[in-house]
């Protein structure tokens, strides 16, 4: 998931860290809640200035804790060869943006668990420090540290609920994946759990709000979780459908070669259009130079078609990986990952070239 970083804070371990303005809204809310509510109630008879000072320190330390949680995910991901694009802190916590998904359930599990593990460690650390400060008679400091221990504990427990995109949902997906070996199905099921949990939060939050018992924040969180989970489930299901399809059903059949230099408008006039997507081999001076999918032509805006020549859309022949028409798609995707290729020339047993298959980069293992 991508969030706009409104303010870049710097970078840690080579990962850009930033925050979204939404965070400042919730930070202000937490600060006021601590300064005039929680701290005076837990440690009475200190000055207002003391409460405000500790409230500010507490909120900054809380967002530092969220950052540490995300760094937990990020460090484990990077150790397993998954690059982290950015960490963004926002209204409802933090997001570490991983470049790709894990390619085995063990890695998925470890990356997911690392964040809550950091939160549990911080909860214990702050709890111990709170106890020590209470012993030393520093009541407001103890209350602030106790608050931090509690918030980190809540962060760990809430994130371990088995509902994607929460960390517990990733753990659930890893467990299902290990049992069934179908990663897309596992992720779709974990996302389904996320949709149900999001709906539950939404309903409980709204009903509670109407009867004056709950908060609207819970309903907003539920709505957000549910829509993120729906997007994940749809993506997983479409990846699953693609990865189990046959090469023959997915390829674009090759039609008669056409010469280089023709414009897209010229090609349309010449070919008269095709009822189904096809692929055009492109003939150069010394044979076939490459291939163009009719879908790539369809994707070109009509204003640009008179000035776009077919060469501009061409995938070079040498960029193509060969596959047999009866080969299962999963095998083709694995080989494409090993060879670092995203384009396939489909042949039969006699070596006849039948079709072209552009691969979705999201499906090719890195
Ligand atoms: Zn997490």
Coordinates of C-alpha atoms and ligand atoms in Angstrom, one line a residue:
X1 CA 0.0 0.0 0.0
X2 CA 1.2 3.5 -0.9
X3 CA 0.7 6.5 1.2
X4 CA 1.8 10.0 0.3
X5 CA 4.7 11.2 2.5
X6 CA 3.9 14.8 3.3
X7 CA 7.0 15.4 5.3
X8 CA 10.3 13.5 4.9
X9 CA 11.9 13.0 8.3
X10 CA 15.1 11.4 7.1
X11 CA 16.2 7.8 6.5
X12 CA 17.1 4.8 8.7
X13 CA 19.0 1.8 7.4
X14 CA 18.7 3.3 3.9
X15 CA 14.9 3.4 4.2
X16 CA 13.2 6.9 3.7
X17 CA 11.0 7.7 6.7
X18 CA 8.3 10.2 6.4
X19 CA 4.9 11.2 7.9
X20 CA 1.5 12.0 6.5
X21 CA -0.3 15.1 7.7
X22 CA -3.1 12.9 9.1
X23 CA -0.7 11.9 11.8
X24 CA -0.6 15.4 13.3
X25 CA -4.4 15.3 13.8
X26 CA -4.2 12.2 15.9
X27 CA -1.0 13.3 17.6
X28 CA -2.7 16.5 18.8
X29 CA -5.7 14.4 20.0
X30 CA -3.3 12.1 22.0
X31 CA -1.4 15.0 23.5
X32 CA -4.5 16.7 24.8
X33 CA -5.9 13.4 26.1
X34 CA -2.7 12.8 28.0
X35 CA -2.1 16.3 29.3
X36 CA -5.6 17.0 30.6
X37 CA -7.0 13.5 31.0
X38 CA -4.8 10.5 31.6
X39 CA -1.8 12.1 33.4
X40 CA -3.6 14.3 35.9
X41 CA -5.9 11.3 36.7
X42 CA -3.0 8.8 37.2
X43 CA -0.5 11.2 38.9
X44 CA -2.4 14.1 40.6
X45 CA -1.0 17.3 42.0
X46 CA 1.6 18.3 39.4
X47 CA 1.7 21.5 37.5
X48 CA -0.1 22.0 34.1
X49 CA 3.3 22.7 32.5
X50 CA 4.6 19.3 33.8
X51 CA 1.6 17.5 32.3
X52 CA 1.9 19.2 28.9
X53 CA 5.7 18.5 28.8
X54 CA 5.3 14.8 29.6
X55 CA 2.3 14.5 27.2
X56 CA 4.4 15.8 24.4
X57 CA 7.3 13.6 25.2
X58 CA 4.9 10.6 25.6
X59 CA 3.3 11.2 22.2
X60 CA 6.6 11.6 20.4
X61 CA 7.8 8.4 22.1
X62 CA 4.6 6.6 21.1
X63 CA 5.1 7.5 17.4
X64 CA 8.8 6.5 17.8
X65 CA 7.4 3.1 19.0
X66 CA 5.3 2.8 15.9
X67 CA 8.3 3.6 13.8
X68 CA 10.3 0.9 15.7
X69 CA 7.5 -1.6 15.0
X70 CA 7.7 -0.8 11.2
X71 CA 11.5 -1.0 11.3
X72 CA 11.1 -4.5 12.8
X73 CA 9.2 -5.6 9.7
X74 CA 11.6 -3.7 7.4
X75 CA 14.9 -5.1 8.8
X76 CA 13.7 -8.7 8.6
X77 CA 12.3 -8.1 5.1
X78 CA 15.7 -6.6 3.9
X79 CA 17.6 -9.5 5.5
X80 CA 15.5 -11.8 3.3
X81 CA 16.2 -9.8 0.1
X82 CA 13.0 -7.8 0.0
X83 CA 13.7 -4.1 -0.4
X84 CA 11.7 -1.6 1.6
X85 CA 10.7 1.5 -0.4
X86 CA 9.6 3.7 2.5
X87 CA 8.1 3.8 6.0
X88 CA 5.3 6.3 6.4
X89 CA 3.6 7.2 9.7
X90 CA 0.0 8.3 9.5
X91 CA -3.4 8.6 11.1
X92 CA -3.8 4.9 12.0
X93 CA -0.2 3.9 12.7
X94 CA 2.6 3.1 10.3
X95 CA 3.1 1.4 7.0
X96 CA 6.4 -0.2 5.7
X97 CA 6.1 -0.4 1.9
X98 CA 7.8 -3.6 0.8
X99 CA 8.9 -3.8 -2.8
X100 CA 7.4 -7.3 -3.3
X101 CA 5.7 -10.1 -1.5
X102 CA 7.7 -12.9 0.2
X103 CA 8.4 -16.0 -2.0
X104 CA 8.1 -18.5 0.8
X105 CA 5.8 -18.9 3.8
X106 CA 8.7 -18.9 6.3
X107 CA 9.8 -15.4 5.2
X108 CA 6.2 -14.1 5.1
X109 CA 5.8 -15.4 8.7
X110 CA 9.1 -13.8 10.0
X111 CA 8.5 -10.4 8.4
X112 CA 4.9 -10.3 9.8
X113 CA 5.9 -11.3 13.3
X114 CA 8.9 -9.0 13.6
X115 CA 6.8 -5.8 14.1
X116 CA 4.6 -7.1 16.9
X117 CA 7.7 -8.7 18.5
X118 CA 9.3 -5.2 18.7
X119 CA 6.1 -3.8 20.2
X120 CA 6.0 -6.5 22.9
X121 CA 9.7 -5.8 23.7
X122 CA 9.0 -2.1 24.0
X123 CA 5.9 -2.7 26.2
X124 CA 8.1 -4.7 28.6
X125 CA 10.8 -2.1 28.5
X126 CA 8.5 0.8 29.2
X127 CA 6.6 -1.3 31.8
X128 CA 9.9 -2.0 33.7
X129 CA 11.0 1.7 33.5
X130 CA 7.5 2.8 34.7
X131 CA 7.8 0.5 37.7
X132 CA 11.4 1.8 38.5
X133 CA 10.3 5.5 38.2
X134 CA 7.3 4.8 40.5
X135 CA 9.8 3.3 43.0
X136 CA 11.9 6.5 42.7
X137 CA 8.8 8.7 43.3
X138 CA 8.7 10.2 39.8
X139 CA 4.9 9.9 39.5
X140 CA 4.2 11.8 36.2
X141 CA 7.2 10.1 34.5
X142 CA 5.9 6.7 35.7
X143 CA 2.4 7.5 34.4
X144 CA 3.8 8.5 31.0
X145 CA 6.0 5.3 30.8
X146 CA 3.0 3.2 31.9
X147 CA 0.9 4.8 29.1
X148 CA 3.7 3.9 26.6
X149 CA 3.8 0.3 27.9
X150 CA 0.0 0.0 27.5
X151 CA -0.1 1.5 24.0
X152 CA 2.7 -0.8 22.8
X153 CA 0.9 -3.7 24.3
X154 CA -2.3 -2.7 22.5
X155 CA -0.4 -2.2 19.3
X156 CA 1.1 -5.8 19.5
X157 CA -2.3 -7.4 20.4
X158 CA -4.4 -5.5 17.9
X159 CA -1.9 -6.2 15.1
X160 CA -1.8 -9.9 15.8
X161 CA -5.6 -10.3 15.2
X162 CA -5.6 -12.9 12.3
X163 CA -7.1 -10.5 9.7
X164 CA -5.1 -9.2 6.7
X165 CA -3.8 -6.5 6.2
X166 CA -3.0 -6.7 9.9
X167 CA 0.2 -8.6 10.8
X168 CA -1.8 -11.5 12.3
X169 CA -3.5 -11.8 8.9
X170 CA 0.0 -12.2 7.3
X171 CA 0.8 -14.9 9.8
X172 CA -2.5 -16.6 9.0
X173 CA -1.7 -16.4 5.3
X174 CA 1.8 -17.9 5.9
X175 CA 0.3 -20.8 7.8
X176 CA -2.4 -21.5 5.2
X177 CA 0.2 -21.2 2.4
X178 CA 2.5 -23.7 4.2
X179 CA -0.3 -26.2 4.4
X180 CA -1.8 -25.8 0.9
X181 CA 1.2 -24.5 -1.1
X182 CA -1.3 -22.1 -2.8
X183 CA 0.0 -18.7 -1.8
X184 CA -2.7 -16.7 -3.6
X185 CA -5.5 -18.7 -2.1
X186 CA -3.9 -18.4 1.3
X187 CA -3.6 -14.6 1.0
X188 CA -7.2 -14.3 -0.3
X189 CA -8.5 -16.2 2.7
X190 CA -6.6 -14.1 5.1
X191 CA -7.9 -11.0 3.4
X192 CA -11.5 -12.4 3.6
X193 CA -10.9 -12.6 7.4
X194 CA -9.8 -9.0 7.2
X195 CA -13.0 -7.9 5.5
X196 CA -15.1 -9.7 8.2
X197 CA -13.1 -8.1 11.0
X198 CA -13.3 -4.7 9.4
X199 CA -17.1 -5.0 9.0
X200 CA -17.3 -6.0 12.7
X201 CA -15.3 -3.0 13.8
X202 CA -17.4 -0.7 11.6
X203 CA -20.7 -2.0 13.0
X204 CA -19.6 -2.1 16.6
X205 CA -18.1 1.4 16.2
X206 CA -21.2 2.9 14.6
X207 CA -23.7 1.2 17.0
X208 CA -21.5 2.3 20.0
X209 CA -21.3 5.8 18.6
X210 CA -25.1 6.0 18.3
X211 CA -25.6 4.8 21.9
X212 CA -22.8 7.0 23.2
X213 CA -20.6 4.1 24.2
X214 CA -18.1 3.7 21.3
X215 CA -15.9 6.0 19.3
X216 CA -16.1 7.0 15.7
X217 CA -12.4 6.2 15.3
X218 CA -13.2 2.5 15.6
X219 CA -15.8 2.7 12.8
X220 CA -13.3 4.6 10.6
X221 CA -10.6 2.0 11.3
X222 CA -13.1 -0.7 10.4
X223 CA -13.9 1.0 7.2
X224 CA -10.3 1.4 6.3
X225 CA -9.4 -2.2 7.2
X226 CA -12.3 -3.6 5.2
X227 CA -11.5 -1.7 2.0
X228 CA -7.8 -2.5 2.2
X229 CA -8.7 -6.2 2.8
X230 CA -11.1 -6.2 -0.2
X231 CA -8.4 -4.8 -2.5
X232 CA -6.0 -7.5 -1.2
X233 CA -8.5 -10.3 -1.7
X234 CA -9.3 -9.2 -5.3
X235 CA -5.6 -9.0 -6.2
X236 CA -4.9 -12.4 -4.7
X237 CA -7.8 -14.0 -6.6
X238 CA -6.8 -12.5 -9.9
X239 CA -3.2 -13.6 -9.4
X240 CA -4.5 -17.1 -8.6
X241 CA -6.6 -17.2 -11.7
X242 CA -3.7 -16.1 -13.9
X243 CA -1.2 -18.5 -12.3
X244 CA -3.3 -21.6 -12.9
X245 CA -4.3 -20.7 -16.5
X246 CA -2.8 -22.5 -19.4
X247 CA -0.1 -21.0 -21.6
X248 CA -2.3 -21.7 -24.7
X249 CA -5.3 -19.9 -23.3
X250 CA -3.3 -16.9 -22.2
X251 CA -1.1 -16.3 -25.3
X252 CA -1.7 -13.9 -28.1
X253 CA -1.6 -15.9 -31.4
X254 CA 1.0 -14.7 -33.9
X255 CA -0.4 -13.3 -37.1
X256 CA 1.4 -12.5 -40.5
X257 CA 4.6 -10.4 -39.9
X258 CA 4.4 -6.7 -40.7
X259 CA 7.3 -4.4 -41.7
X260 CA 9.0 -1.9 -39.4
X261 CA 8.2 1.7 -39.6
X262 CA 4.4 1.5 -40.1
X263 CA 2.3 3.9 -37.9
X264 CA -0.4 2.5 -35.7
X265 CA -3.0 4.3 -37.8
X266 CA -1.5 2.8 -40.9
X267 CA -1.5 -0.7 -39.3
X268 CA -5.2 -0.3 -38.4
X269 CA -6.1 0.6 -41.9
X270 CA -4.1 -2.3 -43.3
X271 CA -5.2 -5.0 -41.0
X272 CA -8.8 -3.9 -40.6
X273 CA -8.8 -4.8 -36.9
X274 CA -8.9 -8.2 -35.2
X275 CA -11.8 -9.7 -33.2
X276 CA -9.4 -11.0 -30.5
X277 CA -6.1 -9.8 -29.2
X278 CA -3.2 -11.0 -31.4
X279 CA 0.6 -10.4 -31.7
X280 CA 2.3 -9.0 -34.7
X281 CA 5.8 -10.3 -35.5
X282 CA 7.9 -7.3 -36.8
X283 CA 10.0 -7.9 -39.9
X284 CA 13.3 -6.0 -40.2
X285 CA 16.0 -6.1 -42.9
X286 CA 17.4 -9.4 -41.7
X287 CA 14.4 -11.3 -40.4
X288 CA 12.1 -10.9 -37.4
X289 CA 13.2 -8.2 -35.0
X290 CA 10.5 -8.4 -32.4
X291 CA 6.9 -8.6 -31.6
X292 CA 4.0 -6.2 -30.7
X293 CA 0.9 -7.2 -28.8
X294 CA -2.4 -5.7 -30.2
X295 CA -3.3 -4.9 -26.6
X296 CA -0.3 -2.6 -26.5
X297 CA -1.7 -0.8 -29.5
X298 CA -5.1 -0.6 -27.9
X299 CA -3.5 1.0 -24.8
X300 CA -2.0 3.8 -26.9
X301 CA -4.2 7.0 -26.7
X302 CA -5.8 7.7 -30.1
X303 CA -4.3 11.2 -30.3
X304 CA -0.8 9.6 -30.3
X305 CA -1.5 6.8 -32.8
X306 CA -0.8 8.8 -36.1
X307 CA 2.7 9.6 -34.8
X308 CA 3.5 6.3 -33.1
X309 CA 5.3 3.7 -35.2
X310 CA 5.0 0.0 -34.5
X311 CA 8.7 -0.1 -33.6
X312 CA 8.1 2.1 -30.5
X313 CA 5.9 -0.7 -29.0
X314 CA 8.1 -3.6 -30.1
X315 CA 9.6 -6.1 -27.7
X316 CA 12.9 -7.3 -29.1
X317 CA 13.0 -10.9 -30.2
X318 CA 16.1 -11.6 -28.1
X319 CA 14.1 -10.5 -25.0
X320 CA 11.7 -13.5 -25.4
X321 CA 11.9 -16.6 -23.4
X322 CA 10.7 -19.8 -25.1
X323 CA 7.9 -21.9 -23.6
X324 CA 6.0 -24.9 -24.8
X325 CA 2.3 -24.4 -25.5
X326 CA 1.3 -27.2 -23.1
X327 CA 3.6 -26.1 -20.3
X328 CA 1.8 -25.1 -17.1
X329 CA 1.8 -21.4 -16.4
X330 CA 3.3 -21.9 -12.9
X331 CA 6.4 -23.5 -14.5
X332 CA 6.7 -20.7 -17.1
X333 CA 6.5 -18.1 -14.3
X334 CA 9.1 -19.8 -12.2
X335 CA 11.5 -20.0 -15.2
X336 CA 10.8 -16.4 -16.1
X337 CA 11.8 -15.4 -12.6
X338 CA 15.0 -17.4 -12.8
X339 CA 15.9 -15.9 -16.2
X340 CA 14.7 -12.4 -15.3
X341 CA 12.4 -12.3 -18.4
X342 CA 8.9 -10.9 -18.7
X343 CA 8.1 -11.9 -22.3
X344 CA 7.4 -15.4 -23.7
X345 CA 7.5 -16.9 -27.2
X346 CA 5.1 -19.9 -27.3
X347 CA 6.1 -22.8 -29.5
X348 CA 4.8 -26.3 -30.2
X349 CA 6.8 -29.6 -30.2
X350 CA 7.9 -29.1 -33.8
X351 CA 9.3 -25.7 -32.9
X352 CA 6.6 -23.7 -34.7
X353 CA 6.1 -20.3 -33.2
X354 CA 2.5 -20.0 -32.2
X355 CA 2.1 -17.0 -29.9
X356 CA 3.4 -14.3 -27.7
X357 CA 2.7 -14.0 -24.0
X358 CA 3.6 -10.8 -22.0
X359 CA 3.8 -11.7 -18.3
X360 CA 2.5 -9.5 -15.6
X361 CA 5.6 -8.5 -13.6
X362 CA 3.6 -8.9 -10.4
X363 CA 3.3 -12.6 -11.2
X364 CA 6.9 -13.3 -11.9
X365 CA 8.9 -14.2 -8.8
X366 CA 11.8 -11.9 -8.3
Ligands
LIG1 ZN1 3.0 -4.4 11.8

